[in-house]
PDB file of N, CA and C in Angstrom:
ATOM      1  N   LYS A   1       0.824  -1.189   0.000  1.00 80.00           N
ATOM      2  CA  LYS A   1       0.000   0.000   0.000  1.00 80.00           C
ATOM      3  C   LYS A   1       0.867   1.252   0.000  1.00 80.00           C
ATOM      4  N   LEU A   2       1.947   1.219   0.770  1.00 84.00           N
ATOM      5  CA  LEU A   2       2.831   2.383   0.823  1.00 84.00           C
ATOM      6  C   LEU A   2       3.408   2.682  -0.552  1.00 84.00           C
ATOM      7  N   GLU A   3       3.849   1.642  -1.257  1.00 86.00           N
ATOM      8  CA  GLU A   3       4.428   1.858  -2.588  1.00 86.00           C
ATOM      9  C   GLU A   3       3.412   2.477  -3.541  1.00 86.00           C
ATOM     10  N   GLU A   4       2.174   2.045  -3.456  1.00 87.00           N
ATOM     11  CA  GLU A   4       1.125   2.600  -4.313  1.00 87.00           C
ATOM     12  C   GLU A   4       0.931   4.089  -4.037  1.00 87.00           C
ATOM     13  N   VAL A   5       0.870   4.460  -2.774  1.00 85.00           N
ATOM     14  CA  VAL A   5       0.701   5.871  -2.406  1.00 85.00           C
ATOM     15  C   VAL A   5       1.924   6.674  -2.835  1.00 85.00           C
ATOM     16  N   GLN A   6       3.118   6.108  -2.678  1.00 84.00           N
ATOM     17  CA  GLN A   6       4.328   6.815  -3.105  1.00 84.00           C
ATOM     18  C   GLN A   6       4.319   7.063  -4.611  1.00 84.00           C
ATOM     19  N   ARG A   7       3.868   6.076  -5.384  1.00 84.00           N
ATOM     20  CA  ARG A   7       3.801   6.265  -6.844  1.00 84.00           C
ATOM     21  C   ARG A   7       2.829   7.377  -7.217  1.00 84.00           C
ATOM     22  N   ILE A   8       1.754   7.500  -6.447  1.00 86.00           N
ATOM     23  CA  ILE A   8       0.752   8.520  -6.742  1.00 86.00           C
ATOM     24  C   ILE A   8       1.223   9.905  -6.308  1.00 86.00           C
ATOM     25  N   LEU A   9       1.720  10.020  -5.085  1.00 85.00           N
ATOM     26  CA  LEU A   9       2.072  11.331  -4.531  1.00 85.00           C
ATOM     27  C   LEU A   9       3.495  11.784  -4.849  1.00 85.00           C
ATOM     28  N   CYS A  10       4.382  10.846  -5.107  1.00 83.00           N
ATOM     29  CA  CYS A  10       5.787  11.188  -5.361  1.00 83.00           C
ATOM     30  C   CYS A  10       6.293  10.451  -6.598  1.00 83.00           C
ATOM     31  N   PRO A  11       5.691  10.687  -7.755  1.00 84.00           N
ATOM     32  CA  PRO A  11       6.136   9.965  -8.949  1.00 84.00           C
ATOM     33  C   PRO A  11       7.557  10.372  -9.335  1.00 84.00           C
ATOM     34  N   PRO A  12       8.268   9.490 -10.039  1.00 82.00           N
ATOM     35  CA  PRO A  12       9.625   9.829 -10.481  1.00 82.00           C
ATOM     36  C   PRO A  12       9.629  11.149 -11.248  1.00 82.00           C
ATOM     37  N   GLY A  13      10.590  11.981 -10.940  1.00 83.00           N
ATOM     38  CA  GLY A  13      10.708  13.270 -11.596  1.00 83.00           C
ATOM     39  C   GLY A  13       9.903  14.381 -10.957  1.00 83.00           C
ATOM     40  N   SER A  14       9.112  14.063  -9.941  1.00 83.00           N
ATOM     41  CA  SER A  14       8.322  15.112  -9.286  1.00 83.00           C
ATOM     42  C   SER A  14       9.199  15.877  -8.311  1.00 83.00           C
ATOM     43  N   ASN A  15       8.757  17.064  -7.969  1.00 83.00           N
ATOM     44  CA  ASN A  15       9.494  17.898  -7.021  1.00 83.00           C
ATOM     45  C   ASN A  15       8.955  17.764  -5.601  1.00 83.00           C
ATOM     46  N   ASN A  16       8.168  16.742  -5.341  1.00 78.00           N
ATOM     47  CA  ASN A  16       7.639  16.548  -3.990  1.00 78.00           C
ATOM     48  C   ASN A  16       8.785  16.180  -3.059  1.00 78.00           C
ATOM     49  N   ASN A  17       8.967  16.973  -2.045  1.00 73.00           N
ATOM     50  CA  ASN A  17      10.109  16.765  -1.151  1.00 73.00           C
ATOM     51  C   ASN A  17       9.664  16.364   0.253  1.00 73.00           C
ATOM     52  N   PHE A  18       8.786  15.415   0.339  1.00 76.00           N
ATOM     53  CA  PHE A  18       8.379  14.918   1.646  1.00 76.00           C
ATOM     54  C   PHE A  18       8.517  13.400   1.649  1.00 76.00           C
ATOM     55  N   ALA A  19       8.720  12.863   2.823  1.00 80.00           N
ATOM     56  CA  ALA A  19       8.894  11.421   2.963  1.00 80.00           C
ATOM     57  C   ALA A  19       7.590  10.783   3.423  1.00 80.00           C
ATOM     58  N   LEU A  20       7.309   9.629   2.880  1.00 84.00           N
ATOM     59  CA  LEU A  20       6.143   8.856   3.297  1.00 84.00           C
ATOM     60  C   LEU A  20       6.628   7.595   3.998  1.00 84.00           C
ATOM     61  N   THR A  21       6.039   7.308   5.122  1.00 87.00           N
ATOM     62  CA  THR A  21       6.346   6.074   5.842  1.00 87.00           C
ATOM     63  C   THR A  21       5.033   5.433   6.262  1.00 87.00           C
ATOM     64  N   ASN A  22       5.099   4.161   6.582  1.00 89.00           N
ATOM     65  CA  ASN A  22       3.888   3.527   7.098  1.00 89.00           C
ATOM     66  C   ASN A  22       4.108   3.153   8.554  1.00 89.00           C
ATOM     67  N   LYS A  23       3.024   3.152   9.283  1.00 89.00           N
ATOM     68  CA  LYS A  23       3.083   2.846  10.703  1.00 89.00           C
ATOM     69  C   LYS A  23       1.777   2.170  11.089  1.00 89.00           C
ATOM     70  N   LYS A  24       1.889   1.046  11.770  1.00 89.00           N
ATOM     71  CA  LYS A  24       0.690   0.351  12.236  1.00 89.00           C
ATOM     72  C   LYS A  24       0.214   1.025  13.510  1.00 89.00           C
ATOM     73  N   ILE A  25      -1.032   1.443  13.488  1.00 90.00           N
ATOM     74  CA  ILE A  25      -1.642   2.106  14.641  1.00 90.00           C
ATOM     75  C   ILE A  25      -2.934   1.366  14.955  1.00 90.00           C
ATOM     76  N   ASP A  26      -3.092   0.972  16.195  1.00 89.00           N
ATOM     77  CA  ASP A  26      -4.350   0.345  16.600  1.00 89.00           C
ATOM     78  C   ASP A  26      -5.413   1.418  16.771  1.00 89.00           C
ATOM     79  N   LEU A  27      -6.459   1.302  15.973  1.00 89.00           N
ATOM     80  CA  LEU A  27      -7.567   2.251  16.029  1.00 89.00           C
ATOM     81  C   LEU A  27      -8.842   1.501  16.380  1.00 89.00           C
ATOM     82  N   PRO A  28      -9.776   2.169  17.023  1.00 86.00           N
ATOM     83  CA  PRO A  28     -11.033   1.498  17.356  1.00 86.00           C
ATOM     84  C   PRO A  28     -11.814   1.152  16.093  1.00 86.00           C
ATOM     85  N   GLU A  29     -12.554   0.051  16.149  1.00 81.00           N
ATOM     86  CA  GLU A  29     -13.437  -0.321  15.047  1.00 81.00           C
ATOM     87  C   GLU A  29     -14.730   0.468  15.211  1.00 81.00           C
ATOM     88  N   LEU A  30     -14.861   1.486  14.408  1.00 85.00           N
ATOM     89  CA  LEU A  30     -16.003   2.389  14.506  1.00 85.00           C
ATOM     90  C   LEU A  30     -17.181   1.851  13.709  1.00 85.00           C
ATOM     91  N   GLN A  31     -18.357   2.313  14.040  1.00 86.00           N
ATOM     92  CA  GLN A  31     -19.559   1.945  13.311  1.00 86.00           C
ATOM     93  C   GLN A  31     -20.236   3.207  12.807  1.00 86.00           C
ATOM     94  N   GLY A  32     -20.911   3.086  11.671  1.00 85.00           N
ATOM     95  CA  GLY A  32     -21.639   4.217  11.133  1.00 85.00           C
ATOM     96  C   GLY A  32     -21.450   4.354   9.646  1.00 85.00           C
ATOM     97  N   ASP A  33     -21.619   5.549   9.170  1.00 85.00           N
ATOM     98  CA  ASP A  33     -21.485   5.906   7.766  1.00 85.00           C
ATOM     99  C   ASP A  33     -20.019   5.764   7.341  1.00 85.00           C
ATOM    100  N   PRO A  34     -19.750   5.172   6.157  1.00 83.00           N
ATOM    101  CA  PRO A  34     -18.363   4.985   5.719  1.00 83.00           C
ATOM    102  C   PRO A  34     -17.531   6.268   5.708  1.00 83.00           C
ATOM    103  N   LEU A  35     -18.120   7.388   5.281  1.00 87.00           N
ATOM    104  CA  LEU A  35     -17.355   8.639   5.254  1.00 87.00           C
ATOM    105  C   LEU A  35     -17.026   9.128   6.657  1.00 87.00           C
ATOM    106  N   GLU A  36     -17.968   8.999   7.566  1.00 90.00           N
ATOM    107  CA  GLU A  36     -17.715   9.408   8.951  1.00 90.00           C
ATOM    108  C   GLU A  36     -16.669   8.506   9.603  1.00 90.00           C
ATOM    109  N   ILE A  37     -16.729   7.217   9.325  1.00 90.00           N
ATOM    110  CA  ILE A  37     -15.739   6.289   9.866  1.00 90.00           C
ATOM    111  C   ILE A  37     -14.350   6.665   9.363  1.00 90.00           C
ATOM    112  N   ALA A  38     -14.225   6.907   8.058  1.00 90.00           N
ATOM    113  CA  ALA A  38     -12.930   7.275   7.486  1.00 90.00           C
ATOM    114  C   ALA A  38     -12.403   8.564   8.107  1.00 90.00           C
ATOM    115  N   LYS A  39     -13.274   9.547   8.266  1.00 93.00           N
ATOM    116  CA  LYS A  39     -12.874  10.828   8.857  1.00 93.00           C
ATOM    117  C   LYS A  39     -12.406  10.642  10.303  1.00 93.00           C
ATOM    118  N   GLU A  40     -13.186   9.906  11.096  1.00 94.00           N
ATOM    119  CA  GLU A  40     -12.834   9.712  12.503  1.00 94.00           C
ATOM    120  C   GLU A  40     -11.549   8.904  12.659  1.00 94.00           C
ATOM    121  N   LYS A  41     -11.351   7.891  11.808  1.00 92.00           N
ATOM    122  CA  LYS A  41     -10.118   7.108  11.874  1.00 92.00           C
ATOM    123  C   LYS A  41      -8.908   7.977  11.553  1.00 92.00           C
ATOM    124  N   CYS A  42      -9.042   8.826  10.559  1.00 94.00           N
ATOM    125  CA  CYS A  42      -7.943   9.712  10.178  1.00 94.00           C
ATOM    126  C   CYS A  42      -7.626  10.685  11.311  1.00 94.00           C
ATOM    127  N   GLU A  43      -8.653  11.257  11.900  1.00 96.00           N
ATOM    128  CA  GLU A  43      -8.442  12.199  13.004  1.00 96.00           C
ATOM    129  C   GLU A  43      -7.792  11.508  14.202  1.00 96.00           C
ATOM    130  N   GLU A  44      -8.243  10.306  14.530  1.00 95.00           N
ATOM    131  CA  GLU A  44      -7.678   9.569  15.665  1.00 95.00           C
ATOM    132  C   GLU A  44      -6.221   9.187  15.402  1.00 95.00           C
ATOM    133  N   ALA A  45      -5.924   8.732  14.196  1.00 95.00           N
ATOM    134  CA  ALA A  45      -4.544   8.381  13.850  1.00 95.00           C
ATOM    135  C   ALA A  45      -3.645   9.609  13.920  1.00 95.00           C
ATOM    136  N   ALA A  46      -4.124  10.744  13.437  1.00 96.00           N
ATOM    137  CA  ALA A  46      -3.336  11.982  13.490  1.00 96.00           C
ATOM    138  C   ALA A  46      -3.055  12.385  14.930  1.00 96.00           C
ATOM    139  N   ARG A  47      -4.037  12.214  15.806  1.00 96.00           N
ATOM    140  CA  ARG A  47      -3.821  12.513  17.230  1.00 96.00           C
ATOM    141  C   ARG A  47      -2.767  11.588  17.831  1.00 96.00           C
ATOM    142  N   LYS A  48      -2.845  10.314  17.478  1.00 95.00           N
ATOM    143  CA  LYS A  48      -1.923   9.340  18.066  1.00 95.00           C
ATOM    144  C   LYS A  48      -0.473   9.593  17.666  1.00 95.00           C
ATOM    145  N   ILE A  49      -0.247  10.020  16.435  1.00 94.00           N
ATOM    146  CA  ILE A  49       1.140  10.256  16.014  1.00 94.00           C
ATOM    147  C   ILE A  49       1.517  11.731  16.037  1.00 94.00           C
ATOM    148  N   ASN A  50       0.544  12.570  16.341  1.00 95.00           N
ATOM    149  CA  ASN A  50       0.768  14.015  16.377  1.00 95.00           C
ATOM    150  C   ASN A  50       1.324  14.523  15.045  1.00 95.00           C
ATOM    151  N   GLY A  51       0.655  14.148  13.966  1.00 93.00           N
ATOM    152  CA  GLY A  51       1.094  14.572  12.649  1.00 93.00           C
ATOM    153  C   GLY A  51       0.068  14.225  11.588  1.00 93.00           C
ATOM    154  N   ALA A  52       0.445  14.493  10.363  1.00 92.00           N
ATOM    155  CA  ALA A  52      -0.436  14.239   9.222  1.00 92.00           C
ATOM    156  C   ALA A  52      -0.463  12.748   8.892  1.00 92.00           C
ATOM    157  N   VAL A  53      -1.614  12.267   8.466  1.00 92.00           N
ATOM    158  CA  VAL A  53      -1.770  10.848   8.143  1.00 92.00           C
ATOM    159  C   VAL A  53      -2.643  10.654   6.910  1.00 92.00           C
ATOM    160  N   ILE A  54      -2.494   9.495   6.333  1.00 89.00           N
ATOM    161  CA  ILE A  54      -3.415   8.988   5.323  1.00 89.00           C
ATOM    162  C   ILE A  54      -3.841   7.622   5.841  1.00 89.00           C
ATOM    163  N   THR A  55      -5.129   7.383   5.919  1.00 87.00           N
ATOM    164  CA  THR A  55      -5.612   6.074   6.353  1.00 87.00           C
ATOM    165  C   THR A  55      -6.365   5.419   5.208  1.00 87.00           C
ATOM    166  N   GLU A  56      -6.547   4.124   5.330  1.00 83.00           N
ATOM    167  CA  GLU A  56      -7.320   3.394   4.332  1.00 83.00           C
ATOM    168  C   GLU A  56      -8.398   2.601   5.054  1.00 83.00           C
ATOM    169  N   ASP A  57      -9.595   2.667   4.536  1.00 82.00           N
ATOM    170  CA  ASP A  57     -10.699   1.910   5.098  1.00 82.00           C
ATOM    171  C   ASP A  57     -11.472   1.320   3.929  1.00 82.00           C
ATOM    172  N   THR A  58     -11.993   0.147   4.101  1.00 86.00           N
ATOM    173  CA  THR A  58     -12.655  -0.558   3.015  1.00 86.00           C
ATOM    174  C   THR A  58     -14.152  -0.685   3.269  1.00 86.00           C
ATOM    175  N   SER A  59     -14.932  -0.447   2.231  1.00 90.00           N
ATOM    176  CA  SER A  59     -16.382  -0.636   2.277  1.00 90.00           C
ATOM    177  C   SER A  59     -16.828  -1.267   0.965  1.00 90.00           C
ATOM    178  N   LEU A  60     -17.893  -2.025   1.023  1.00 93.00           N
ATOM    179  CA  LEU A  60     -18.529  -2.566  -0.173  1.00 93.00           C
ATOM    180  C   LEU A  60     -20.028  -2.445   0.029  1.00 93.00           C
ATOM    181  N   CYS A  61     -20.668  -1.677  -0.835  1.00 94.00           N
ATOM    182  CA  CYS A  61     -22.092  -1.363  -0.674  1.00 94.00           C
ATOM    183  C   CYS A  61     -22.881  -1.888  -1.869  1.00 94.00           C
ATOM    184  N   PHE A  62     -23.869  -2.740  -1.595  1.00 96.00           N
ATOM    185  CA  PHE A  62     -24.758  -3.247  -2.633  1.00 96.00           C
ATOM    186  C   PHE A  62     -26.045  -2.431  -2.636  1.00 96.00           C
ATOM    187  N   THR A  63     -26.442  -1.968  -3.804  1.00 96.00           N
ATOM    188  CA  THR A  63     -27.661  -1.178  -3.939  1.00 96.00           C
ATOM    189  C   THR A  63     -28.877  -1.958  -3.436  1.00 96.00           C
ATOM    190  N   ALA A  64     -28.977  -3.225  -3.801  1.00 96.00           N
ATOM    191  CA  ALA A  64     -30.134  -4.044  -3.418  1.00 96.00           C
ATOM    192  C   ALA A  64     -30.246  -4.238  -1.910  1.00 96.00           C
ATOM    193  N   LEU A  65     -29.144  -4.121  -1.205  1.00 96.00           N
ATOM    194  CA  LEU A  65     -29.136  -4.326   0.245  1.00 96.00           C
ATOM    195  C   LEU A  65     -29.078  -3.003   1.001  1.00 96.00           C
ATOM    196  N   ASN A  66     -29.563  -1.936   0.353  1.00 95.00           N
ATOM    197  CA  ASN A  66     -29.553  -0.600   0.977  1.00 95.00           C
ATOM    198  C   ASN A  66     -28.164  -0.208   1.462  1.00 95.00           C
ATOM    199  N   GLU A  67     -27.178  -0.483   0.617  1.00 92.00           N
ATOM    200  CA  GLU A  67     -25.774  -0.134   0.825  1.00 92.00           C
ATOM    201  C   GLU A  67     -25.074  -0.963   1.902  1.00 92.00           C
ATOM    202  N   LEU A  68     -25.662  -2.085   2.273  1.00 93.00           N
ATOM    203  CA  LEU A  68     -24.950  -3.035   3.137  1.00 93.00           C
ATOM    204  C   LEU A  68     -24.071  -3.923   2.274  1.00 93.00           C
ATOM    205  N   PRO A  69     -23.029  -4.484   2.774  1.00 95.00           N
ATOM    206  CA  PRO A  69     -22.535  -4.412   4.132  1.00 95.00           C
ATOM    207  C   PRO A  69     -21.759  -3.145   4.458  1.00 95.00           C
ATOM    208  N   GLY A  70     -21.451  -2.325   3.461  1.00 92.00           N
ATOM    209  CA  GLY A  70     -20.762  -1.063   3.736  1.00 92.00           C
ATOM    210  C   GLY A  70     -19.452  -1.285   4.463  1.00 92.00           C
ATOM    211  N   PRO A  71     -19.214  -0.535   5.541  1.00 90.00           N
ATOM    212  CA  PRO A  71     -17.940  -0.646   6.254  1.00 90.00           C
ATOM    213  C   PRO A  71     -17.812  -1.952   7.042  1.00 90.00           C
ATOM    214  N   TYR A  72     -18.867  -2.749   7.056  1.00 90.00           N
ATOM    215  CA  TYR A  72     -18.846  -4.013   7.801  1.00 90.00           C
ATOM    216  C   TYR A  72     -18.491  -5.196   6.909  1.00 90.00           C
ATOM    217  N   ILE A  73     -17.912  -4.932   5.744  1.00 92.00           N
ATOM    218  CA  ILE A  73     -17.596  -5.979   4.778  1.00 92.00           C
ATOM    219  C   ILE A  73     -16.697  -7.056   5.380  1.00 92.00           C
ATOM    220  N   LYS A  74     -15.758  -6.672   6.211  1.00 88.00           N
ATOM    221  CA  LYS A  74     -14.847  -7.649   6.823  1.00 88.00           C
ATOM    222  C   LYS A  74     -15.637  -8.695   7.608  1.00 88.00           C
ATOM    223  N   TRP A  75     -16.587  -8.238   8.416  1.00 90.00           N
ATOM    224  CA  TRP A  75     -17.379  -9.160   9.230  1.00 90.00           C
ATOM    225  C   TRP A  75     -18.307 -10.001   8.367  1.00 90.00           C
ATOM    226  N   PHE A  76     -18.900  -9.396   7.336  1.00 93.00           N
ATOM    227  CA  PHE A  76     -19.766 -10.159   6.438  1.00 93.00           C
ATOM    228  C   PHE A  76     -18.968 -11.279   5.773  1.00 93.00           C
ATOM    229  N   LEU A  77     -17.759 -10.969   5.304  1.00 94.00           N
ATOM    230  CA  LEU A  77     -16.944 -11.994   4.658  1.00 94.00           C
ATOM    231  C   LEU A  77     -16.523 -13.071   5.647  1.00 94.00           C
ATOM    232  N   ASP A  78     -16.186 -12.669   6.868  1.00 95.00           N
ATOM    233  CA  ASP A  78     -15.807 -13.652   7.890  1.00 95.00           C
ATOM    234  C   ASP A  78     -16.948 -14.616   8.180  1.00 95.00           C
ATOM    235  N   LYS A  79     -18.170 -14.109   8.254  1.00 95.00           N
ATOM    236  CA  LYS A  79     -19.325 -14.931   8.632  1.00 95.00           C
ATOM    237  C   LYS A  79     -19.983 -15.638   7.449  1.00 95.00           C
ATOM    238  N   CYS A  80     -20.042 -14.963   6.292  1.00 94.00           N
ATOM    239  CA  CYS A  80     -20.801 -15.495   5.152  1.00 94.00           C
ATOM    240  C   CYS A  80     -19.918 -15.980   4.013  1.00 94.00           C
ATOM    241  N   GLY A  81     -18.739 -15.406   3.887  1.00 95.00           N
ATOM    242  CA  GLY A  81     -17.876 -15.713   2.756  1.00 95.00           C
ATOM    243  C   GLY A  81     -18.390 -15.075   1.473  1.00 95.00           C
ATOM    244  N   HIS A  82     -17.599 -15.229   0.404  1.00 94.00           N
ATOM    245  CA  HIS A  82     -17.997 -14.670  -0.890  1.00 94.00           C
ATOM    246  C   HIS A  82     -19.292 -15.303  -1.389  1.00 94.00           C
ATOM    247  N   ASP A  83     -19.406 -16.615  -1.212  1.00 96.00           N
ATOM    248  CA  ASP A  83     -20.624 -17.300  -1.670  1.00 96.00           C
ATOM    249  C   ASP A  83     -21.860 -16.779  -0.947  1.00 96.00           C
ATOM    250  N   GLY A  84     -21.734 -16.530   0.343  1.00 95.00           N
ATOM    251  CA  GLY A  84     -22.862 -16.005   1.108  1.00 95.00           C
ATOM    252  C   GLY A  84     -23.292 -14.635   0.624  1.00 95.00           C
ATOM    253  N   LEU A  85     -22.313 -13.779   0.324  1.00 94.00           N
ATOM    254  CA  LEU A  85     -22.652 -12.448  -0.207  1.00 94.00           C
ATOM    255  C   LEU A  85     -23.343 -12.577  -1.556  1.00 94.00           C
ATOM    256  N   ASN A  86     -22.818 -13.462  -2.400  1.00 94.00           N
ATOM    257  CA  ASN A  86     -23.444 -13.670  -3.709  1.00 94.00           C
ATOM    258  C   ASN A  86     -24.882 -14.154  -3.559  1.00 94.00           C
ATOM    259  N   LYS A  87     -25.122 -15.055  -2.618  1.00 95.00           N
ATOM    260  CA  LYS A  87     -26.481 -15.563  -2.394  1.00 95.00           C
ATOM    261  C   LYS A  87     -27.412 -14.459  -1.893  1.00 95.00           C
ATOM    262  N   MET A  88     -26.891 -13.550  -1.081  1.00 95.00           N
ATOM    263  CA  MET A  88     -27.723 -12.464  -0.546  1.00 95.00           C
ATOM    264  C   MET A  88     -28.302 -11.586  -1.646  1.00 95.00           C
ATOM    265  N   ILE A  89     -27.523 -11.368  -2.699  1.00 96.00           N
ATOM    266  CA  ILE A  89     -28.007 -10.476  -3.762  1.00 96.00           C
ATOM    267  C   ILE A  89     -28.526 -11.231  -4.981  1.00 96.00           C
ATOM    268  N   SER A  90     -28.436 -12.553  -4.968  1.00 96.00           N
ATOM    269  CA  SER A  90     -28.797 -13.332  -6.161  1.00 96.00           C
ATOM    270  C   SER A  90     -30.258 -13.163  -6.584  1.00 96.00           C
ATOM    271  N   SER A  91     -31.153 -12.928  -5.649  1.00 96.00           N
ATOM    272  CA  SER A  91     -32.573 -12.816  -6.010  1.00 96.00           C
ATOM    273  C   SER A  91     -32.973 -11.412  -6.466  1.00 96.00           C
ATOM    274  N   TYR A  92     -32.062 -10.471  -6.401  1.00 97.00           N
ATOM    275  CA  TYR A  92     -32.354  -9.095  -6.817  1.00 97.00           C
ATOM    276  C   TYR A  92     -31.945  -8.881  -8.270  1.00 97.00           C
ATOM    277  N   ASP A  93     -32.742  -8.102  -8.996  1.00 97.00           N
ATOM    278  CA  ASP A  93     -32.374  -7.742 -10.364  1.00 97.00           C
ATOM    279  C   ASP A  93     -31.174  -6.810 -10.368  1.00 97.00           C
ATOM    280  N   ASP A  94     -31.177  -5.864  -9.450  1.00 97.00           N
ATOM    281  CA  ASP A  94     -30.097  -4.878  -9.374  1.00 97.00           C
ATOM    282  C   ASP A  94     -28.982  -5.423  -8.489  1.00 97.00           C
ATOM    283  N   LYS A  95     -27.905  -5.808  -9.117  1.00 96.00           N
ATOM    284  CA  LYS A  95     -26.761  -6.342  -8.385  1.00 96.00           C
ATOM    285  C   LYS A  95     -25.619  -5.330  -8.333  1.00 96.00           C
ATOM    286  N   SER A  96     -25.950  -4.079  -8.595  1.00 97.00           N
ATOM    287  CA  SER A  96     -24.917  -3.043  -8.613  1.00 97.00           C
ATOM    288  C   SER A  96     -24.480  -2.697  -7.199  1.00 97.00           C
ATOM    289  N   GLY A  97     -23.338  -2.086  -7.137  1.00 95.00           N
ATOM    290  CA  GLY A  97     -22.807  -1.654  -5.857  1.00 95.00           C
ATOM    291  C   GLY A  97     -21.616  -0.754  -6.075  1.00 95.00           C
ATOM    292  N   PHE A  98     -21.019  -0.361  -4.995  1.00 93.00           N
ATOM    293  CA  PHE A  98     -19.819   0.465  -5.082  1.00 93.00           C
ATOM    294  C   PHE A  98     -18.933   0.180  -3.886  1.00 93.00           C
ATOM    295  N   ALA A  99     -17.659   0.471  -4.068  1.00 88.00           N
ATOM    296  CA  ALA A  99     -16.681   0.244  -3.001  1.00 88.00           C
ATOM    297  C   ALA A  99     -16.005   1.549  -2.645  1.00 88.00           C
TER     298      ALA A  99
END
């Protein structure tokens, strides 16, 4: 993940003169809207290291399931697996979603 961010923010030949490092920080597992979770995680991480941060959080939202599992995708996969998620949306015409 760090290499991907470095390629985006500090591509070869760019004049960006800042260093990027990664650091594992234990953050609480928040519940709620994906955007609010991402914002709160970023703010908490910044407080913990007393500096600027970039965090990553994963969500998967299916239209047919009213945007579930959303930020709870990890737990859905742990309990249901990929097949279980596929079965949940199989009876719906609209199988669209976003991550």
